[in-house]
mmCIF file of C-alpha atoms in Angstrom:
data_model
loop_
_atom_site.group_PDB
_atom_site.id
_atom_site.type_symbol
_atom_site.label_atom_id
_atom_site.label_comp_id
_atom_site.label_asym_id
_atom_site.label_seq_id
_atom_site.Cartn_x
_atom_site.Cartn_y
_atom_site.Cartn_z
ATOM 1 C CA MET T 1364 -0.017 -0.010 -0.012
ATOM 2 C CA TYR T 1365 1.194 3.478 -0.869
ATOM 3 C CA ALA T 1366 1.680 5.541 2.315
ATOM 4 C CA ILE T 1367 4.160 8.300 3.306
ATOM 5 C CA PRO T 1368 4.589 8.819 7.079
ATOM 6 C CA LEU T 1369 4.109 12.428 7.981
ATOM 7 C CA THR T 1370 4.341 12.071 11.806
ATOM 8 C CA GLU T 1371 4.252 9.171 14.237
ATOM 9 C CA ASN T 1372 0.438 8.995 13.892
ATOM 10 C CA ALA T 1373 -0.298 10.582 10.469
ATOM 11 C CA GLU T 1374 0.254 9.523 6.860
ATOM 12 C CA LEU T 1375 -0.385 10.635 3.318
ATOM 13 C CA ARG T 1376 -2.044 8.141 0.907
ATOM 14 C CA LEU T 1377 -3.854 8.149 -2.397
ATOM 15 C CA LEU T 1378 -7.554 8.835 -2.064
ATOM 16 C CA GLU T 1379 -9.554 6.571 -4.365
ATOM 17 C CA PRO T 1380 -13.167 6.114 -5.485
ATOM 18 C CA TRP T 1381 -13.777 3.046 -3.260
ATOM 19 C CA GLN T 1382 -13.201 5.349 -0.288
ATOM 20 C CA ASP T 1383 -16.315 7.359 -1.041
ATOM 21 C CA ALA T 1384 -18.124 6.826 2.295
ATOM 22 C CA GLU T 1385 -15.042 7.788 4.281
ATOM 23 C CA PHE T 1386 -14.451 10.807 2.030
ATOM 24 C CA LEU T 1387 -18.098 11.988 2.356
ATOM 25 C CA ALA T 1388 -18.020 11.717 6.134
ATOM 26 C CA HIS T 1389 -14.823 13.738 6.104
ATOM 27 C CA ILE T 1390 -16.162 16.387 3.742
ATOM 28 C CA ASP T 1391 -19.284 16.708 5.918
ATOM 29 C CA ARG T 1392 -16.931 17.474 8.847
ATOM 30 C CA ALA T 1393 -14.847 19.796 6.711
ATOM 31 C CA ARG T 1394 -17.575 21.477 4.685
ATOM 32 C CA ALA T 1395 -17.573 24.818 6.681
ATOM 33 C CA ASN T 1396 -13.752 24.976 6.141
ATOM 34 C CA THR T 1397 -13.690 23.888 2.547
ATOM 35 C CA ASP T 1398 -16.911 24.956 0.882
ATOM 36 C CA PRO T 1399 -15.922 28.568 0.292
ATOM 37 C CA TRP T 1400 -12.517 27.668 -1.119
ATOM 38 C CA ILE T 1401 -12.767 24.265 -2.846
ATOM 39 C CA PRO T 1402 -15.510 24.033 -5.562
ATOM 40 C CA TRP T 1403 -15.967 20.224 -5.342
ATOM 41 C CA ALA T 1404 -16.700 20.397 -1.619
ATOM 42 C CA SER T 1405 -20.139 21.862 -2.192
ATOM 43 C CA ARG T 1406 -20.869 19.297 -4.839
ATOM 44 C CA SER T 1407 -19.827 16.221 -2.716
ATOM 45 C CA THR T 1408 -23.050 15.922 -0.746
ATOM 46 C CA ASP T 1409 -23.912 12.224 -0.965
ATOM 47 C CA LEU T 1410 -22.195 8.925 -1.775
ATOM 48 C CA GLU T 1411 -22.742 9.246 -5.577
ATOM 49 C CA SER T 1412 -21.357 12.767 -5.791
ATOM 50 C CA ALA T 1413 -18.473 12.008 -3.430
ATOM 51 C CA ARG T 1414 -17.559 9.001 -5.496
ATOM 52 C CA ALA T 1415 -17.819 11.108 -8.649
ATOM 53 C CA THR T 1416 -15.389 13.670 -7.198
ATOM 54 C CA LEU T 1417 -12.924 10.849 -6.376
ATOM 55 C CA GLN T 1418 -13.453 9.208 -9.801
ATOM 56 C CA LYS T 1419 -12.666 12.564 -11.496
ATOM 57 C CA PHE T 1420 -9.305 12.555 -9.800
ATOM 58 C CA ALA T 1421 -8.737 8.820 -10.505
ATOM 59 C CA ASP T 1422 -9.369 9.627 -14.193
ATOM 60 C CA LYS T 1423 -6.901 12.486 -13.992
ATOM 61 C CA GLN T 1424 -4.345 10.134 -12.377
ATOM 62 C CA ALA T 1425 -4.739 7.646 -15.147
ATOM 63 C CA ALA T 1426 -4.182 10.499 -17.647
ATOM 64 C CA ASP T 1427 -1.287 11.873 -15.710
ATOM 65 C CA SER T 1428 -3.024 15.201 -15.353
ATOM 66 C CA GLY T 1429 -3.791 15.380 -11.684
ATOM 67 C CA ARG T 1430 -4.303 13.306 -8.461
ATOM 68 C CA ILE T 1431 -5.715 13.488 -4.999
ATOM 69 C CA TYR T 1432 -4.264 12.345 -1.677
ATOM 70 C CA GLY T 1433 -5.778 12.026 1.771
ATOM 71 C CA ILE T 1434 -4.136 12.832 5.104
ATOM 72 C CA TRP T 1435 -4.995 10.308 7.847
ATOM 73 C CA ARG T 1436 -4.264 11.020 11.459
ATOM 74 C CA ASP T 1437 -4.913 8.175 13.951
ATOM 75 C CA GLY T 1438 -6.657 6.259 11.143
ATOM 76 C CA ILE T 1439 -9.156 9.075 10.375
ATOM 77 C CA LEU T 1440 -9.203 11.118 7.165
ATOM 78 C CA ILE T 1441 -8.726 14.731 8.257
ATOM 79 C CA GLY T 1442 -7.664 16.559 5.097
ATOM 80 C CA GLY T 1443 -5.751 16.235 1.845
ATOM 81 C CA VAL T 1444 -3.631 17.620 -0.888
ATOM 82 C CA MET T 1445 -3.963 17.357 -4.675
ATOM 83 C CA PHE T 1446 -2.422 18.111 -7.958
ATOM 84 C CA VAL T 1447 -5.424 20.148 -9.279
ATOM 85 C CA GLN T 1448 -3.699 20.163 -12.660
ATOM 86 C CA PHE T 1449 -0.519 18.359 -13.757
ATOM 87 C CA ASP T 1450 1.033 18.820 -17.283
ATOM 88 C CA ALA T 1451 4.296 17.012 -17.624
ATOM 89 C CA THR T 1452 4.647 18.309 -21.181
ATOM 90 C CA THR T 1453 4.688 21.948 -20.258
ATOM 91 C CA GLY T 1454 6.248 21.291 -16.782
ATOM 92 C CA ASN T 1455 3.480 23.177 -14.978
ATOM 93 C CA CYS T 1456 1.175 21.952 -12.223
ATOM 94 C CA GLU T 1457 -1.075 23.279 -9.498
ATOM 95 C CA ILE T 1458 -1.253 22.108 -5.924
ATOM 96 C CA GLY T 1459 -4.334 22.566 -3.730
ATOM 97 C CA VAL T 1460 -5.171 21.570 -0.153
ATOM 98 C CA TRP T 1461 -8.027 21.271 2.311
ATOM 99 C CA ALA T 1462 -8.620 20.207 5.932
ATOM 100 C CA GLU T 1463 -11.307 19.750 8.450
ATOM 101 C CA PRO T 1464 -10.805 21.520 11.828
ATOM 102 C CA ALA T 1465 -9.108 18.403 13.339
ATOM 103 C CA GLY T 1466 -6.501 18.574 10.559
ATOM 104 C CA GLU T 1467 -5.502 22.205 11.223
ATOM 105 C CA GLY T 1468 -2.551 23.447 13.179
ATOM 106 C CA HIS T 1469 -0.480 20.239 13.218
ATOM 107 C CA GLY T 1470 1.817 20.927 10.198
ATOM 108 C CA LEU T 1471 0.319 18.016 8.259
ATOM 109 C CA ILE T 1472 -0.783 20.128 5.258
ATOM 110 C CA SER T 1473 2.661 21.793 5.025
ATOM 111 C CA ALA T 1474 4.441 18.395 5.341
ATOM 112 C CA SER T 1475 2.178 16.956 2.656
ATOM 113 C CA VAL T 1476 2.685 19.906 0.292
ATOM 114 C CA ARG T 1477 6.481 19.507 0.693
ATOM 115 C CA HIS T 1478 6.107 15.858 -0.487
ATOM 116 C CA LEU T 1479 4.127 16.902 -3.564
ATOM 117 C CA ILE T 1480 6.614 19.678 -4.330
ATOM 118 C CA ALA T 1481 9.580 17.249 -3.986
ATOM 119 C CA TYR T 1482 7.797 14.727 -6.237
ATOM 120 C CA ALA T 1483 6.883 17.297 -8.908
ATOM 121 C CA PHE T 1484 10.316 18.824 -9.094
ATOM 122 C CA GLY T 1485 12.554 15.893 -8.122
ATOM 123 C CA GLU T 1486 10.870 12.866 -9.707
ATOM 124 C CA ARG T 1487 8.786 14.365 -12.542
ATOM 125 C CA GLY T 1488 11.043 17.232 -13.596
ATOM 126 C CA MET T 1489 8.326 19.903 -13.412
ATOM 127 C CA HIS T 1490 9.407 23.517 -13.873
ATOM 128 C CA ARG T 1491 6.645 25.532 -12.182
ATOM 129 C CA ILE T 1492 4.130 24.782 -9.436
ATOM 130 C CA GLU T 1493 1.147 27.105 -8.947
ATOM 131 C CA TRP T 1494 -1.013 27.714 -5.904
ATOM 132 C CA TRP T 1495 -4.363 29.458 -6.225
ATOM 133 C CA ASN T 1496 -6.249 30.758 -3.234
ATOM 134 C CA SER T 1497 -9.009 33.168 -2.428
ATOM 135 C CA ALA T 1498 -7.532 36.419 -1.130
ATOM 136 C CA GLY T 1499 -9.752 35.790 1.963
ATOM 137 C CA ASN T 1500 -8.175 32.397 2.682
ATOM 138 C CA THR T 1501 -5.377 33.425 4.943
ATOM 139 C CA ARG T 1502 -4.595 29.789 6.058
ATOM 140 C CA SER T 1503 -3.966 28.809 2.374
ATOM 141 C CA ARG T 1504 -1.890 31.902 1.734
ATOM 142 C CA ALA T 1505 0.260 31.002 4.772
ATOM 143 C CA VAL T 1506 1.072 27.629 3.347
ATOM 144 C CA ALA T 1507 2.135 29.108 0.024
ATOM 145 C CA GLN T 1508 4.351 31.531 1.872
ATOM 146 C CA ARG T 1509 5.890 28.759 4.059
ATOM 147 C CA MET T 1510 6.748 26.762 0.904
ATOM 148 C CA GLY T 1511 8.691 29.854 -0.462
ATOM 149 C CA MET T 1512 6.195 30.617 -3.178
ATOM 150 C CA ARG T 1513 6.004 34.092 -4.620
ATOM 151 C CA LEU T 1514 2.788 35.971 -5.298
ATOM 152 C CA ASP T 1515 2.467 36.436 -9.052
ATOM 153 C CA GLY T 1516 -0.708 38.436 -8.879
ATOM 154 C CA THR T 1517 -4.317 38.793 -7.957
ATOM 155 C CA LEU T 1518 -7.245 38.116 -10.255
ATOM 156 C CA ARG T 1519 -9.828 40.638 -9.099
ATOM 157 C CA GLU T 1520 -13.379 39.270 -8.509
ATOM 158 C CA GLN T 1521 -12.462 36.096 -10.393
ATOM 159 C CA SER T 1522 -14.369 33.570 -8.259
ATOM 160 C CA LEU T 1523 -18.109 33.524 -7.590
ATOM 161 C CA TYR T 1524 -19.259 31.956 -4.339
ATOM 162 C CA LYS T 1525 -22.898 32.196 -3.114
ATOM 163 C CA GLY T 1526 -23.471 35.338 -5.223
ATOM 164 C CA VAL T 1527 -20.329 37.182 -4.015
ATOM 165 C CA ARG T 1528 -17.264 37.733 -6.173
ATOM 166 C CA HIS T 1529 -13.817 36.935 -4.557
ATOM 167 C CA ASP T 1530 -10.330 37.964 -5.583
ATOM 168 C CA MET T 1531 -8.040 35.006 -6.350
ATOM 169 C CA GLU T 1532 -4.291 35.055 -5.617
ATOM 170 C CA ILE T 1533 -1.856 33.099 -7.786
ATOM 171 C CA TRP T 1534 1.426 32.000 -6.248
ATOM 172 C CA SER T 1535 4.205 30.078 -7.802
ATOM 173 C CA LEU T 1536 7.438 28.274 -7.134
ATOM 174 C CA LEU T 1537 9.989 27.469 -9.872
ATOM 175 C CA ALA T 1538 12.204 24.423 -9.659
ATOM 176 C CA HIS T 1539 15.434 26.375 -9.325
ATOM 177 C CA GLU T 1540 13.906 28.245 -6.335
ATOM 178 C CA TRP T 1541 13.051 25.088 -4.366
ATOM 179 C CA GLN T 1542 16.354 23.467 -3.445
ATOM 180 C CA GLY T 1543 14.685 21.009 -1.016
ATOM 181 C CA GLY T 1544 12.439 23.747 0.378
ATOM 182 C CA PRO T 1545 11.792 24.884 3.896
ATOM 183 C CA LYS T 1546 11.809 22.233 6.562
ATOM 184 C CA GLU T 1547 9.678 23.894 9.266
ATOM 185 C CA ALA T 1548 5.838 23.616 9.257
#
């Protein structure tokens, strides 16, 4: 089984369609944290839609154009990271994250992101990693900053959520800037 230890009691693993019930229970716990920031959170409301979300990423994984990972702490799914987009031909990809309240403040998101960055640059030879976040999502912005990403710019009123337009920030990290990255969470 594919698993990367993050701490003594936490690990990073692929998140697959057969885990739809566990994923749905997790998203229900995480919904207040994720719904404003992650579009698929508001669409994963029952087993069928949760499985469809995971299947979308399984299809992306098969096409080498994205993938999704869960973070388990003490055997419970508490968050995750993903390659939202992955294009080996151009050398560009995008990383995204989410967590329920039990997954916040333990450094697990940062540790997981470091693994994805190391994989993208070190194993896959990617050139550029992007990070998109709503300007109002300060926790997401903080992860980008901890990874050494630079703010490329802000797309004003780019995202629509419940009738309100939100600015989106785009951060990036280039392979030559990484050099193993920061070690502290």
